C-alpha angles and dihedrals in degrees: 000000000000112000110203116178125185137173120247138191112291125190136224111311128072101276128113116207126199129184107227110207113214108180106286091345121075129187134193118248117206122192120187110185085170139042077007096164093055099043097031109026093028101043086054091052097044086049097060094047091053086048095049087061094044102260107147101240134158108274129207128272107170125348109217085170090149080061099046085254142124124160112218124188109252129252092204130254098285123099130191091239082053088052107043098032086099102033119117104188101050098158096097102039091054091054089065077052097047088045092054084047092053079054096061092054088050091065123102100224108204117217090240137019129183136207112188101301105347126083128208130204137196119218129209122245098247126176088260087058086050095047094043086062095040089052091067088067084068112030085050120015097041099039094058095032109044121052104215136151083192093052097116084053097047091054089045082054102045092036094058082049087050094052086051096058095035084065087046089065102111097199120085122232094257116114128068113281120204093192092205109046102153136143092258086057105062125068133206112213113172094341087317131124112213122189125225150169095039106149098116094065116151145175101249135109127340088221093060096073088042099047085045096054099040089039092046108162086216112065134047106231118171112259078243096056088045094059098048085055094060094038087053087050089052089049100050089045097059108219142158122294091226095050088070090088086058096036089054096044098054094040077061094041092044087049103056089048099051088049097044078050088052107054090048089050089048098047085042084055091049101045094034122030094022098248100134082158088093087059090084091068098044093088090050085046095059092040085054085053096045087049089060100041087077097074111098091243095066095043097120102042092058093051090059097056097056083043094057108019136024103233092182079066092038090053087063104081105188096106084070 
């Protein structure tokens, strides 16, 4: 049998991926020379949860983890972002989104798991875990982006602010939380959406998967369409009328949080790893966090920000 092996697109972590070609078959290599538990041990682990409730996930072929190695079988080349970008009419094709993400929250995550030696636990999403993204906003982004000789005062300030609206969050950490649902991270293979890059996975919110799928950074919806979405999510989890307040407030909340987390990982990638590719999102990221900065709840902080930083400068990235 002919072996071919070629090197395909990664993302932003420290993996590399390859498509192994075995006669008719192919399979996915993944090789994790950093950070190798999490992205090798933990995403096996992740995958045959999600497969024991029915979520379609890579499953694992060989574990080479002593070389920094697994083979997964391989959900094919087409992702939902590839399928929907030109898409007018979205609407349809998110509730099938919105429904995987119900699934997740359907798992009971156990504290611990184990796979031969190793053990795996899940954390909660506390307020430090909040705190440790967001603070990329301000050890990244703002360094690069905003000349100022005050800047260690200005994080002190927005951070307190922060604190205030993280304990303002009404869900409980209870639900099963994939920290990176986006449209780039889910396949389709034969009408089917698979689900992958979910080592990150997490005990937090049931609103983070959902604001990070409706508030993608990478792709443009109308601020309608957003709010069907999460109308539709509010719909298909049953709660409470009057819940929708609370729901809406920490998709908002969670939001800001993940975006503010996002700017600070994009220009990282850029300054860092020499990626300057993710410096095309970070206008529509700052035009998603002033959005939301429009809800009451977040009033002061926004003020805070006008007060403290031009956004409509910090939006213009050509200082990087």
């Amino acid at each position: 049998m002919n072996y071919k092996l070629k090197k395909i697109s990664g993302d932003a972590s420290f993996r590399e991926f390859y498509r192994l070609q075995k006669g008719k078959y192919t399979s996915i290599i993944i090789q994790a020379k950093k950070e190798k538990f999490k992205n090798l041990i933990t995403y096996i682990v992740v995958n045959k949860i999600l497969a024991k409730y029915k979520i379609y996930a890579p499953k694992l072929i060989t574990n080479h983890y002593e070389h920094n190695i697994i083979e997964i079988t391989d959900l094919g080349q087409k992702s939902f972002y590839d399928s929907i970008i030109k898409k007018k009419n979205k609407f349809n094709d998110y509730k099938d989104l919105i429904k995987i993400i119900i699934k997740l929250q359907n798992i009971k995550l156990q504290r611990n798991y184990n796979l031969g030696k190793f053990k795996i636990n899940f954390q909660n999403y506390s307020i430090k875990n909040l705190h440790k993204e967001s603070d990329l906003f301000f050890d990244w982004y703002l360094k690069y982006c905003f000349k100022s000789s005050n800047l260690k005062k200005i994080k002190n300030i927005l951070k307190k602010e922060l604190t205030k609206i993280y304990k303002k969050l009404y869900f409980q950490n209870n639900t099963f939380v994939h920290r990176d649902f986006h449209a780039s991270n889910i396949m389709v293979n034969k009408n089917k959406l698979g689900l992958i890059d979910s080592q990150d996975a997490i005990i937090g919110n049931p609103l983070y998967d959902v604001a990070s799928l409706i508030d993608d950074v990478r792709i443009k919806l109308p601020s309608k369409l957003q709010e069907r979405l999460l109308n539709f999510y509010y719909y298909k989890s049953k709660l409470k009328k009057e819940e929708y307040k609370n729901l809406k407030n920490d998709f908002e909340i969670l939001s800001l949080q993940r975006n503010l987390k996002i700017l600070g990982i994009f220009v990282r990638l850029f300054k860092r790893d020499g990626k300057p590719n993710y410096l095309k999102y970070l206008p529509y990221t700052w035009s998603l966090i002033e959005r939301r900065l429009k809800n009451p709840v977040l009033k002061n902080l926004n003020l805070l920000f006008k007060k403290h930083l031009k956004i409509q400068k910090l939006k213009k990235i050509n200082n990087l």
